[in-house]
Short mmCIF file of C-alpha atoms and ligand atoms in Angstrom, two decimals:
data_model
loop_
_atom_site.label_atom_id
_atom_site.label_comp_id
_atom_site.label_asym_id
_atom_site.label_seq_id
_atom_site.Cartn_x
_atom_site.Cartn_y
_atom_site.Cartn_z
CA MET A 952 138.97 161.06 179.97
CA LEU A 953 137.71 164.19 178.26
CA ASP A 954 134.61 162.40 177.07
CA SER A 955 133.35 161.32 180.42
CA GLN A 956 129.74 162.01 181.19
CA LEU A 957 128.91 165.56 182.16
CA VAL A 958 126.44 166.03 184.98
CA MET A 959 125.25 169.48 185.97
CA TYR A 960 123.40 169.98 189.24
CA ASP A 961 121.18 172.86 190.27
CA GLU A 962 123.87 174.55 192.30
CA ASP A 963 126.33 174.40 189.36
CA HIS A 964 123.74 175.92 187.09
CA ARG A 965 123.07 178.70 189.59
CA ARG A 966 126.75 179.52 189.85
CA ILE A 967 127.11 179.70 186.08
CA LEU A 968 124.02 181.88 185.89
CA ALA A 969 125.37 184.23 188.52
CA VAL A 970 128.55 184.76 186.51
CA ILE A 971 126.83 185.38 183.19
CA ARG A 972 124.12 187.61 184.67
CA LYS A 973 126.86 189.77 186.12
CA LEU A 974 128.57 189.73 182.73
CA VAL A 975 125.40 190.91 180.98
CA GLN A 976 125.48 193.97 183.22
CA SER A 977 129.18 194.72 183.17
CA ALA A 978 129.63 194.18 179.42
CA HIS A 979 126.30 195.79 178.47
CA ALA A 980 125.54 192.65 176.52
CA LYS A 981 122.28 191.71 174.83
CA GLY A 982 122.60 188.03 175.41
CA ILE A 983 125.06 185.55 176.85
CA PHE A 984 125.09 181.81 176.29
CA VAL A 985 127.21 179.05 177.74
CA VAL A 986 127.41 176.01 175.49
CA ASP A 987 129.29 172.79 175.93
CA ARG A 988 131.73 171.80 173.24
CA ASN A 989 129.50 168.99 172.08
CA GLY A 990 126.77 171.45 171.18
CA GLN A 991 124.41 171.58 174.12
CA LEU A 992 123.19 174.75 175.77
CA MET A 993 124.03 174.99 179.46
CA ALA A 994 122.91 178.44 180.51
CA GLU A 995 121.71 181.73 179.10
CA ALA A 996 121.19 185.25 180.34
CA GLY A 997 120.15 188.59 178.92
CA GLU A 998 117.32 189.92 176.82
CA MET A 999 117.38 187.50 173.87
CA ARG A 1000 114.86 184.96 175.13
CA GLY A 1001 112.98 183.14 172.41
CA ILE A 1002 115.77 182.76 169.87
CA ASP A 1003 116.63 179.26 168.66
CA THR A 1004 119.23 178.41 171.28
CA THR A 1005 119.43 174.74 170.30
CA SER A 1006 120.67 175.65 166.83
CA LEU A 1007 122.84 178.37 168.28
CA ALA A 1008 124.55 175.87 170.58
CA SER A 1009 125.17 173.25 167.94
CA LEU A 1010 126.52 175.73 165.40
CA ALA A 1011 128.74 177.44 167.98
CA ALA A 1012 130.21 174.06 168.89
CA GLY A 1013 130.71 173.21 165.21
CA ASN A 1014 132.37 176.56 164.69
CA ILE A 1015 134.79 176.09 167.58
CA ALA A 1016 135.53 172.52 166.54
CA ALA A 1017 136.24 173.59 162.95
CA SER A 1018 138.44 176.52 163.90
CA GLY A 1019 140.25 174.27 166.38
CA GLY A 1020 140.95 171.93 163.47
CA LEU A 1021 142.31 174.86 161.46
CA ALA A 1022 144.47 175.92 164.38
CA LYS A 1023 146.07 172.48 164.64
CA ILE A 1024 146.93 172.49 160.95
CA ILE A 1025 148.95 175.68 161.33
CA GLY A 1026 150.50 174.49 164.59
CA GLU A 1027 148.32 176.28 167.15
CA ASP A 1028 146.42 174.47 169.87
CA GLU A 1029 143.19 176.36 169.22
CA PHE A 1030 141.85 179.85 168.55
CA PRO A 1031 140.43 180.77 171.91
CA VAL A 1032 138.69 183.97 170.84
CA HIS A 1033 136.49 184.71 167.83
CA PHE A 1034 134.74 187.89 166.90
CA HIS A 1035 132.00 188.21 164.31
CA GLN A 1036 130.94 191.71 163.47
CA GLY A 1037 127.43 192.25 162.18
CA ARG A 1038 125.59 195.31 160.97
CA ARG A 1039 123.73 195.76 164.23
CA ASP A 1040 124.65 192.90 166.51
CA SER A 1041 128.04 191.33 166.97
CA LEU A 1042 129.11 188.04 168.44
CA HIS A 1043 132.09 187.39 170.68
CA ILE A 1044 132.93 183.72 171.16
CA SER A 1045 135.55 182.35 173.51
CA THR A 1046 136.48 178.96 174.84
CA VAL A 1047 136.23 178.19 178.54
CA GLY A 1048 138.59 175.46 179.66
CA ARG A 1049 138.31 172.17 177.84
CA ARG A 1050 134.60 171.90 178.13
CA ALA A 1051 132.64 175.01 177.36
CA ILE A 1052 132.13 177.95 175.03
CA LEU A 1053 131.00 181.42 176.01
CA LEU A 1054 128.98 183.47 173.52
CA VAL A 1055 128.31 187.16 174.01
CA VAL A 1056 125.92 189.05 171.73
CA PHE A 1057 126.17 192.81 171.88
CA ASP A 1058 125.12 195.89 169.94
CA GLU A 1059 126.01 199.58 169.84
CA ARG A 1060 125.33 199.95 173.55
CA SER A 1061 128.63 198.15 174.13
CA SER A 1062 131.96 197.79 172.36
CA LEU A 1063 134.41 195.05 171.47
CA GLY A 1064 136.97 196.49 173.88
CA LEU A 1065 134.58 196.44 176.81
CA VAL A 1066 133.30 192.94 176.00
CA ARG A 1067 136.80 191.58 175.65
CA LEU A 1068 137.82 193.07 178.97
CA ARG A 1069 134.81 191.77 180.90
CA VAL A 1070 134.85 188.36 179.25
CA ARG A 1071 138.37 187.73 180.42
CA LYS A 1072 137.37 187.87 184.07
CA ALA A 1073 134.18 185.85 183.58
CA GLN A 1074 136.13 183.23 181.67
CA THR A 1075 138.39 182.59 184.63
CA GLU A 1076 135.44 182.25 186.97
CA LEU A 1077 133.59 179.93 184.59
CA ALA A 1078 136.65 177.80 183.98
CA ARG A 1079 136.94 177.22 187.71
CA ILE A 1080 133.27 176.23 187.99
CA PHE A 1081 133.58 173.81 185.07
CA GLU A 1082 136.63 172.22 186.56
CA GLU A 1083 134.63 171.51 189.69
CA ILE A 1084 131.67 170.19 187.69
CA GLU A 1085 133.98 167.84 185.87
CA LYS A 1086 135.54 166.56 189.03
CA LYS A 1087 132.10 165.96 190.47
CA SER A 1088 130.93 164.23 187.29
CA GLU A 1089 133.89 161.92 187.39
CA ARG A 1090 133.14 161.01 190.97
CA ALA A 1091 129.44 160.49 190.22
CA GLY A 1092 130.38 158.36 187.23
CA GLY A 1093 132.05 155.91 189.50
CA SER A 1094 129.03 155.39 191.70
CA ALA A 1095 125.77 153.76 190.73
CA GLU A 1096 123.43 156.35 192.20
CA THR A 1097 122.04 157.92 189.07
CA PRO A 1098 118.37 158.21 188.20
CA PHE A 1099 119.12 156.07 185.17
CA ALA A 1100 120.63 153.09 186.90
CA GLU A 1101 117.17 151.59 187.09
CA ILE A 1102 115.85 152.33 183.61
CA THR A 1103 113.95 149.34 182.27
CA ASP A 1104 113.46 148.29 178.68
CA GLU A 1105 109.84 149.20 179.22
CA ASP A 1106 110.76 152.80 180.14
CA ILE A 1107 112.69 153.06 176.91
CA ASP A 1108 109.90 151.55 174.81
CA ASN A 1109 107.42 153.97 176.34
CA LEU A 1110 109.43 156.90 175.06
CA PHE A 1111 108.58 155.94 171.53
CA ASN A 1112 104.98 155.06 172.07
CA SER A 1113 103.92 158.36 173.55
CA MET B 219 129.19 162.06 176.02
CA SER B 220 125.66 162.52 177.21
CA PHE B 221 124.95 165.57 179.29
CA ILE B 222 122.68 165.21 182.31
CA ASN B 223 121.26 168.47 183.50
CA TYR B 224 119.64 168.09 186.92
CA SER B 225 118.79 171.75 186.94
CA ALA B 226 116.59 171.53 183.84
CA ARG B 227 115.90 167.84 184.50
CA GLU B 228 117.12 167.01 181.04
CA ILE B 229 119.33 164.44 179.48
CA ASN B 230 120.97 165.20 176.14
CA CYS B 231 122.48 162.57 173.88
CA LYS B 232 124.32 162.86 170.60
CA ILE B 233 123.72 160.41 167.78
CA VAL B 234 125.76 160.47 164.59
CA TYR B 235 124.66 159.01 161.25
CA TYR B 236 127.78 157.77 159.49
CA GLY B 237 128.31 156.19 156.08
CA PRO B 238 129.65 156.77 152.57
CA GLY B 239 128.61 159.74 150.44
CA LEU B 240 125.05 159.54 149.08
CA CYS B 241 124.06 156.48 151.14
CA GLY B 242 121.04 158.33 152.52
CA LYS B 243 122.06 159.88 155.85
CA THR B 244 120.52 163.26 155.16
CA THR B 245 117.42 161.51 153.81
CA ASN B 246 117.04 159.65 157.14
CA LEU B 247 117.10 162.90 159.08
CA GLN B 248 114.73 164.60 156.67
CA TYR B 249 112.24 161.79 157.07
CA VAL B 250 112.44 161.93 160.85
CA TYR B 251 112.02 165.68 160.67
CA ASN B 252 108.98 165.49 158.39
CA LYS B 253 107.24 162.88 160.51
CA THR B 254 107.86 164.39 163.92
CA ASN B 255 105.31 166.44 165.78
CA PRO B 256 106.41 170.11 165.65
CA ASP B 257 106.36 170.32 169.47
CA LEU B 258 109.02 167.67 169.71
CA LYS B 259 111.52 168.85 167.17
CA GLY B 260 113.71 171.85 166.69
CA LYS B 261 114.84 173.32 163.43
CA MET B 262 116.77 171.05 161.10
CA ILE B 263 120.03 172.64 160.06
CA SER B 264 121.81 171.52 156.91
CA LEU B 265 125.21 172.94 156.19
CA ALA B 266 125.27 171.94 152.54
CA THR B 267 126.87 173.00 149.29
CA GLU B 268 124.81 174.47 146.47
CA THR B 269 124.35 171.00 145.07
CA GLU B 270 122.85 169.88 148.38
CA ARG B 271 125.74 167.66 149.34
CA THR B 272 126.37 167.81 153.07
CA LEU B 273 129.34 170.09 153.62
CA PHE B 274 129.82 169.96 157.36
CA PHE B 275 126.81 168.37 159.03
CA ASP B 276 123.06 168.16 159.24
CA PHE B 277 121.61 168.63 162.68
CA LEU B 278 118.21 167.74 164.06
CA PRO B 279 117.29 168.13 167.73
CA LEU B 280 114.51 165.82 168.93
CA ALA B 281 112.70 165.62 172.24
CA LEU B 282 111.46 162.12 172.87
CA GLY B 283 109.57 162.42 176.12
CA GLU B 284 110.39 161.73 179.74
CA ILE B 285 112.21 158.96 181.49
CA ARG B 286 112.12 158.93 185.27
CA GLY B 287 111.17 162.60 185.27
CA PHE B 288 113.97 163.62 182.92
CA LYS B 289 113.27 165.07 179.48
CA THR B 290 115.26 163.07 176.96
CA ARG B 291 116.70 165.01 174.06
CA PHE B 292 118.52 163.50 171.15
CA HIS B 293 120.72 165.54 168.89
CA LEU B 294 121.00 163.82 165.53
CA TYR B 295 123.95 164.68 163.32
CA THR B 296 125.05 163.42 159.92
CA VAL B 297 128.58 163.55 158.61
CA PRO B 298 129.65 164.46 155.07
CA GLY B 299 130.43 161.17 153.38
CA GLN B 300 132.95 162.17 150.72
CA VAL B 301 136.42 160.88 151.41
CA PHE B 302 138.04 164.33 151.43
CA TYR B 303 135.86 165.58 154.30
CA ASP B 304 137.58 163.38 156.85
CA ALA B 305 138.58 166.31 159.05
CA SER B 306 134.94 167.35 159.42
CA ARG B 307 133.85 163.82 160.21
CA LYS B 308 136.30 163.60 163.08
CA LEU B 309 134.96 166.82 164.57
CA ILE B 310 131.38 165.62 164.46
CA LEU B 311 132.23 162.41 166.29
CA LYS B 312 133.36 164.40 169.32
CA GLY B 313 131.22 163.50 172.27
CA VAL B 314 129.11 160.98 170.34
CA ASP B 315 126.85 158.66 172.35
CA GLY B 316 125.53 156.42 169.60
CA VAL B 317 126.19 155.71 165.94
CA VAL B 318 123.97 154.72 163.03
CA PHE B 319 126.01 153.28 160.21
CA VAL B 320 124.04 153.75 157.00
CA ALA B 321 125.19 151.41 154.26
CA ASP B 322 124.29 151.85 150.61
CA SER B 323 122.91 148.53 149.38
CA GLN B 324 123.95 149.02 145.76
CA VAL B 325 126.49 146.39 144.76
CA GLU B 326 128.85 148.97 143.28
CA ARG B 327 128.93 150.86 146.61
CA MET B 328 130.19 147.94 148.68
CA ASP B 329 133.80 149.13 148.62
CA ALA B 330 132.67 152.59 149.68
CA ASN B 331 130.68 151.03 152.55
CA LEU B 332 133.67 149.09 153.76
CA GLU B 333 135.98 152.04 153.49
CA SER B 334 133.56 154.17 155.48
CA ALA B 335 133.12 151.48 158.14
CA ASP B 336 136.90 151.30 158.58
CA ASN B 337 137.08 155.06 158.65
CA LEU B 338 134.43 155.16 161.39
CA ARG B 339 136.40 152.80 163.60
CA ALA B 340 139.64 154.68 163.04
CA ASN B 341 138.05 158.04 163.77
CA LEU B 342 136.27 156.79 166.89
CA ARG B 343 139.57 155.49 168.18
CA GLU B 344 141.22 158.77 167.41
CA GLN B 345 138.59 160.52 169.53
CA GLY B 346 139.43 158.23 172.42
CA PHE B 347 136.49 155.83 172.05
CA ASP B 348 136.52 152.08 171.91
CA PRO B 349 134.55 151.43 168.69
CA ASP B 350 133.22 148.18 170.13
CA ARG B 351 131.62 149.95 173.07
CA ILE B 352 129.78 152.78 171.36
CA PRO B 353 126.14 151.75 170.84
CA THR B 354 125.91 151.21 167.10
CA VAL B 355 123.21 150.03 164.72
CA ILE B 356 123.53 149.19 161.05
CA GLN B 357 121.06 150.29 158.41
CA TYR B 358 121.06 148.67 154.98
CA ASN B 359 119.53 151.47 152.96
CA LYS B 360 118.20 151.63 149.40
CA ARG B 361 116.79 148.10 149.57
CA ASP B 362 114.31 149.20 146.88
CA LEU B 363 116.94 149.41 144.15
CA PRO B 364 117.26 146.57 141.63
CA ASN B 365 121.06 146.51 142.03
CA ALA B 366 120.87 145.98 145.81
CA ALA B 367 123.33 143.38 147.07
CA PRO B 368 121.94 140.32 148.87
CA LEU B 369 121.35 140.99 152.54
CA GLU B 370 123.44 138.01 153.56
CA GLU B 371 126.46 139.37 151.82
CA MET B 372 126.10 142.83 153.34
CA ARG B 373 125.66 141.33 156.76
CA ARG B 374 128.80 139.27 156.36
CA LEU B 375 130.84 142.28 155.25
CA LEU B 376 129.42 145.00 157.43
CA ASN B 377 128.02 143.40 160.53
CA PRO B 378 130.38 140.69 161.70
CA ARG B 379 129.60 141.57 165.31
CA GLY B 380 125.86 140.98 164.90
CA LEU B 381 124.79 144.51 165.91
CA PRO B 382 121.14 145.50 165.62
CA GLU B 383 120.45 145.91 161.90
CA PHE B 384 117.61 147.18 159.72
CA GLU B 385 116.70 147.15 156.08
CA ALA B 386 115.57 150.54 154.91
CA CYS B 387 114.32 152.70 152.13
CA ALA B 388 114.88 156.12 153.60
CA THR B 389 113.19 157.99 150.78
CA VAL B 390 109.83 156.50 151.80
CA GLY B 391 110.75 156.11 155.45
CA LYS B 392 110.90 152.35 155.63
CA GLY B 393 113.15 151.33 158.52
CA VAL B 394 113.99 154.91 159.47
CA PHE B 395 112.28 155.08 162.85
CA GLU B 396 113.15 151.49 163.67
CA THR B 397 116.80 152.41 163.23
CA LEU B 398 116.50 155.54 165.35
CA LYS B 399 114.68 153.68 168.11
CA ALA B 400 117.29 150.99 168.22
CA VAL B 401 120.19 153.39 168.59
CA ALA B 402 118.33 155.49 171.16
CA LYS B 403 117.67 152.31 173.11
CA GLY B 404 121.32 151.41 173.01
CA VAL B 405 122.33 154.85 174.25
CA LEU B 406 119.79 154.91 177.07
CA ALA B 407 120.66 151.39 178.12
CA ASP B 408 124.25 152.57 178.38
CA LEU B 409 123.21 155.19 180.91
CA ARG B 410 122.35 152.47 183.37
CA THR B 411 126.01 151.77 183.65
CA MET B 412 126.96 155.41 183.47
CA GLY B 413 130.63 156.04 183.96
CA ARG B 414 131.31 152.33 183.67
N1 GDP C 1040 116.23 154.61 145.75
C1 GDP C 1040 116.60 155.13 146.92
N2 GDP C 1040 117.24 156.30 146.95
C2 GDP C 1040 117.59 156.81 148.15
C3 GDP C 1040 117.30 156.13 149.37
N3 GDP C 1040 117.78 156.88 150.38
C4 GDP C 1040 118.33 157.98 149.84
N4 GDP C 1040 118.21 157.95 148.49
C5 GDP C 1040 118.71 158.94 147.52
O1 GDP C 1040 120.12 158.97 147.54
C6 GDP C 1040 120.61 160.27 147.30
C7 GDP C 1040 121.59 160.70 148.38
O2 GDP C 1040 120.92 160.79 149.62
P1 GDP C 1040 121.46 161.70 150.82
O3 GDP C 1040 120.53 161.50 151.96
O4 GDP C 1040 121.72 163.09 150.36
O5 GDP C 1040 122.86 160.99 151.10
P2 GDP C 1040 123.98 161.37 152.17
O6 GDP C 1040 125.16 161.80 151.37
O7 GDP C 1040 124.25 160.09 152.89
O8 GDP C 1040 123.44 162.44 153.08
C8 GDP C 1040 119.38 161.17 147.22
O9 GDP C 1040 119.09 161.39 145.87
C9 GDP C 1040 118.30 160.36 147.89
O10 GDP C 1040 117.02 160.66 147.40
C10 GDP C 1040 116.61 154.88 149.30
O11 GDP C 1040 116.34 154.21 150.29
N5 GDP C 1040 116.30 154.43 148.05
MG1 MG C 1041 124.23 164.30 153.53
#
């Protein structure tokens, strides 16, 4: 099911990071963010540390969900690529498989053509990684060995008392 | 669909406040936002029309603390309640882990409550969820108003399954955190049986 639990391990995160760090270089991007379609940030690279990535992730997911809804109305499956041009910085958004969204922020040091070209390759690599993460998550979902299997009511109560 | 990030040692869960237009969903989030320590909350986003009606969603990220060494983060969303925003509501339910159904206690809003409750079940199903398995709590809001329906009647209409329920007055915060805690508890308890 599409809405099975997603579990990301250290090695998955490192692989995603490797791809987007390379993409920062090759696309001359300012910042790159990988967000899941439910609005959570998964990885970031580039020189934009300190911006509000939580909001960024939720709005990017909302944006993709809304444009996907529009696409269905006119008989498309989705709009896989979006481009927002700003005065200084621009934003390139593309979907990665069924699960993720790739955001690339760039300025005059790069160009839409270059970003589009480099994103295409990264997209394929990311899609493959996410497919593997999903397979792993599904397997993990079947077993009981999660750190949460043993959560007690007390653990949960403590969250609210601190 | 909660997201467990072993790399950041984080667990992220999505909670959606559902209910008819003007029942007090945005007010719930605003109260939580105002009462939460700045270190624990992110920015509250409201995608609203000029008249402050929710257009797409409100969003409030909250960090609750740690469980077994994992930071627990809750992303709270509201849906627009007006009937014609159904397409947006469906989108916001994607990947939901827990639902707060906010009912408007005013007698004349009972039909709207019922319609919204039906709509919630239909939309959850459409997203591939079993509505009976999503952790859900019911909030009877606006208990302060003189035209509030008797609790018994609301319970009979809106909570036949006996889900956790709370009386509230969101404008002054009564019942707001109790509701949030209950749904968070339901979501976390679900993680024990992750994957099912
Ligand atoms: N009297 C009273 N008014 C409330 C209460 N909760 C919300 N309201 C008011 O109801 C109106 C609609 O609330 P809002 O949160 O925007 O509703 P939403 O459409 O569900 O997001 C606002 O004017 C609120 O101040 C409550 O508990 N009691
Ligand atoms: Mg609202």
